[in-house]
Every structure is written in C-alpha cells, then in structure tokens.
CSV table of C-alpha atoms in Angstrom, one decimal:
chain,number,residue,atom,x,y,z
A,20,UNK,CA,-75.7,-7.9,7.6
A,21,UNK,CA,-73.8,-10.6,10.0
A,22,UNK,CA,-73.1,-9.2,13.4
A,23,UNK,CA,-70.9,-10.8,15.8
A,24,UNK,CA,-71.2,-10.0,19.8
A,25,UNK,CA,-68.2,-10.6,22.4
A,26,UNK,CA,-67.6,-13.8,20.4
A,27,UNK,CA,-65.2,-16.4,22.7
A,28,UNK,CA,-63.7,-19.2,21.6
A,29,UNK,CA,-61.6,-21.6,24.1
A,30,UNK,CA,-60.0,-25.1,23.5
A,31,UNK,CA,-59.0,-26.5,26.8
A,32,UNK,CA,-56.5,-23.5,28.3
A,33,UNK,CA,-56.0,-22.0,25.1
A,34,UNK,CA,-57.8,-19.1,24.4
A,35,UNK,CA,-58.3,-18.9,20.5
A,36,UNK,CA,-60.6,-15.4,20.5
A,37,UNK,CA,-61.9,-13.4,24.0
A,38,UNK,CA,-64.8,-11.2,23.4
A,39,UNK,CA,-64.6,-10.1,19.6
A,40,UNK,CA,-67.1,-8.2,18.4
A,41,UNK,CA,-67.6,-6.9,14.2
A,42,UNK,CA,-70.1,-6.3,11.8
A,43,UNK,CA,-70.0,-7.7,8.0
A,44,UNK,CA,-72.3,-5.1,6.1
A,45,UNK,CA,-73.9,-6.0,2.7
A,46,UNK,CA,-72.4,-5.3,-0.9
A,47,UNK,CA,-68.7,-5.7,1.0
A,48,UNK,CA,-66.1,-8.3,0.6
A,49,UNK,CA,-63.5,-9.4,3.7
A,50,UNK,CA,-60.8,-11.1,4.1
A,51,UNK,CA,-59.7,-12.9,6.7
A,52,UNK,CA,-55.8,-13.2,7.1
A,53,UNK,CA,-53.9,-15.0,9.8
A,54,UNK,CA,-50.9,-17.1,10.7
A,55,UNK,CA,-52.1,-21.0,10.4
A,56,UNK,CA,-53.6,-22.5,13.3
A,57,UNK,CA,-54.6,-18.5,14.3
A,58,UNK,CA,-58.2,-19.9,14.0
A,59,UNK,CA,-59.3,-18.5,10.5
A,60,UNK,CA,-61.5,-21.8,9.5
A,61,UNK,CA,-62.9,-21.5,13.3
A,62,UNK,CA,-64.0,-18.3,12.8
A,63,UNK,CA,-65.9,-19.0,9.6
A,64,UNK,CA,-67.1,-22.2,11.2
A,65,UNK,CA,-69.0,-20.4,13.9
A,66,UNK,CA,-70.4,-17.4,11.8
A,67,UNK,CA,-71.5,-19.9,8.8
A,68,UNK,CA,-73.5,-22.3,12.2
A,69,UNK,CA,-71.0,-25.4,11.6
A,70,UNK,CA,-69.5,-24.9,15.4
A,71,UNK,CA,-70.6,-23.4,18.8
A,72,UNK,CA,-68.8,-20.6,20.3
A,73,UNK,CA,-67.8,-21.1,24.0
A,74,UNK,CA,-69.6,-17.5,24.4
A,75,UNK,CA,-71.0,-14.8,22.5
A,76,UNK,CA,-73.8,-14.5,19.7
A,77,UNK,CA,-73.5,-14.3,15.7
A,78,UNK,CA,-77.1,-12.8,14.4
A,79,UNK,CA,-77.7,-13.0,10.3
A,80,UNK,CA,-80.1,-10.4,8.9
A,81,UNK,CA,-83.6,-12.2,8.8
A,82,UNK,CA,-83.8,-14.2,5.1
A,83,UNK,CA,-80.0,-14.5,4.5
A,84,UNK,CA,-77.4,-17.2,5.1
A,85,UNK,CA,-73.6,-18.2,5.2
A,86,UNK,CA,-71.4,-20.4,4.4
A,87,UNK,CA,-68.3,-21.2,3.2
C-alpha cells in the first residue's frame, strides 16, 4: 500500500497540488489522467522519491518500492 498525506506541491506562486491526500491499495491498477502540464509526471516523481514535495508525506508499505 502507498499512502499519500496533505501532499503540496508549489513552483514559485503557482500552486500545482494543495493538501491531496489517497491511498494506492495492493492488487489495483490506476491511472492517472490530466491535461499536460496538470503535473502528472510530478506526481509520480514524488511518490516514486525522485522529487521533494513542498509539504506533506508519501509512506510505502515496509519491503515495497516504486517507480516509474
């Protein structure tokens, strides 16, 4: 399971995503859709641990990982 808490994401004034909070559960697939430059490869950058939030936490069940 990935779990992701009041996740923030902010480049200069423009606010990307402001406190988004899911849960990815094992033995599911997801999509994620959006409009380009909606912040789709951010997103997966931060859960996979390539980029920092602003604020917020993205936990992995213990002996899992991600990437893309």
């Amino acid at each position: 399971m990935l779990s992701v808490s009041n996740l923030s994401v902010q480049f200069g004034k423009r606010i990307l995503f402001d406190e988004v909070s899911t849960t990815f559960n094992n033995g599911n697939c997801y999509g994620i859709i959006g409009a380009n430059g909606s912040g789709k490869s951010t997103f997966l950058k931060i859960i996979s641990g390539k980029m920092e939030p602003t604020s917020g936490h993205v936990s992995l069940e213990a002996g899992k990982r991600m990437s893309f």
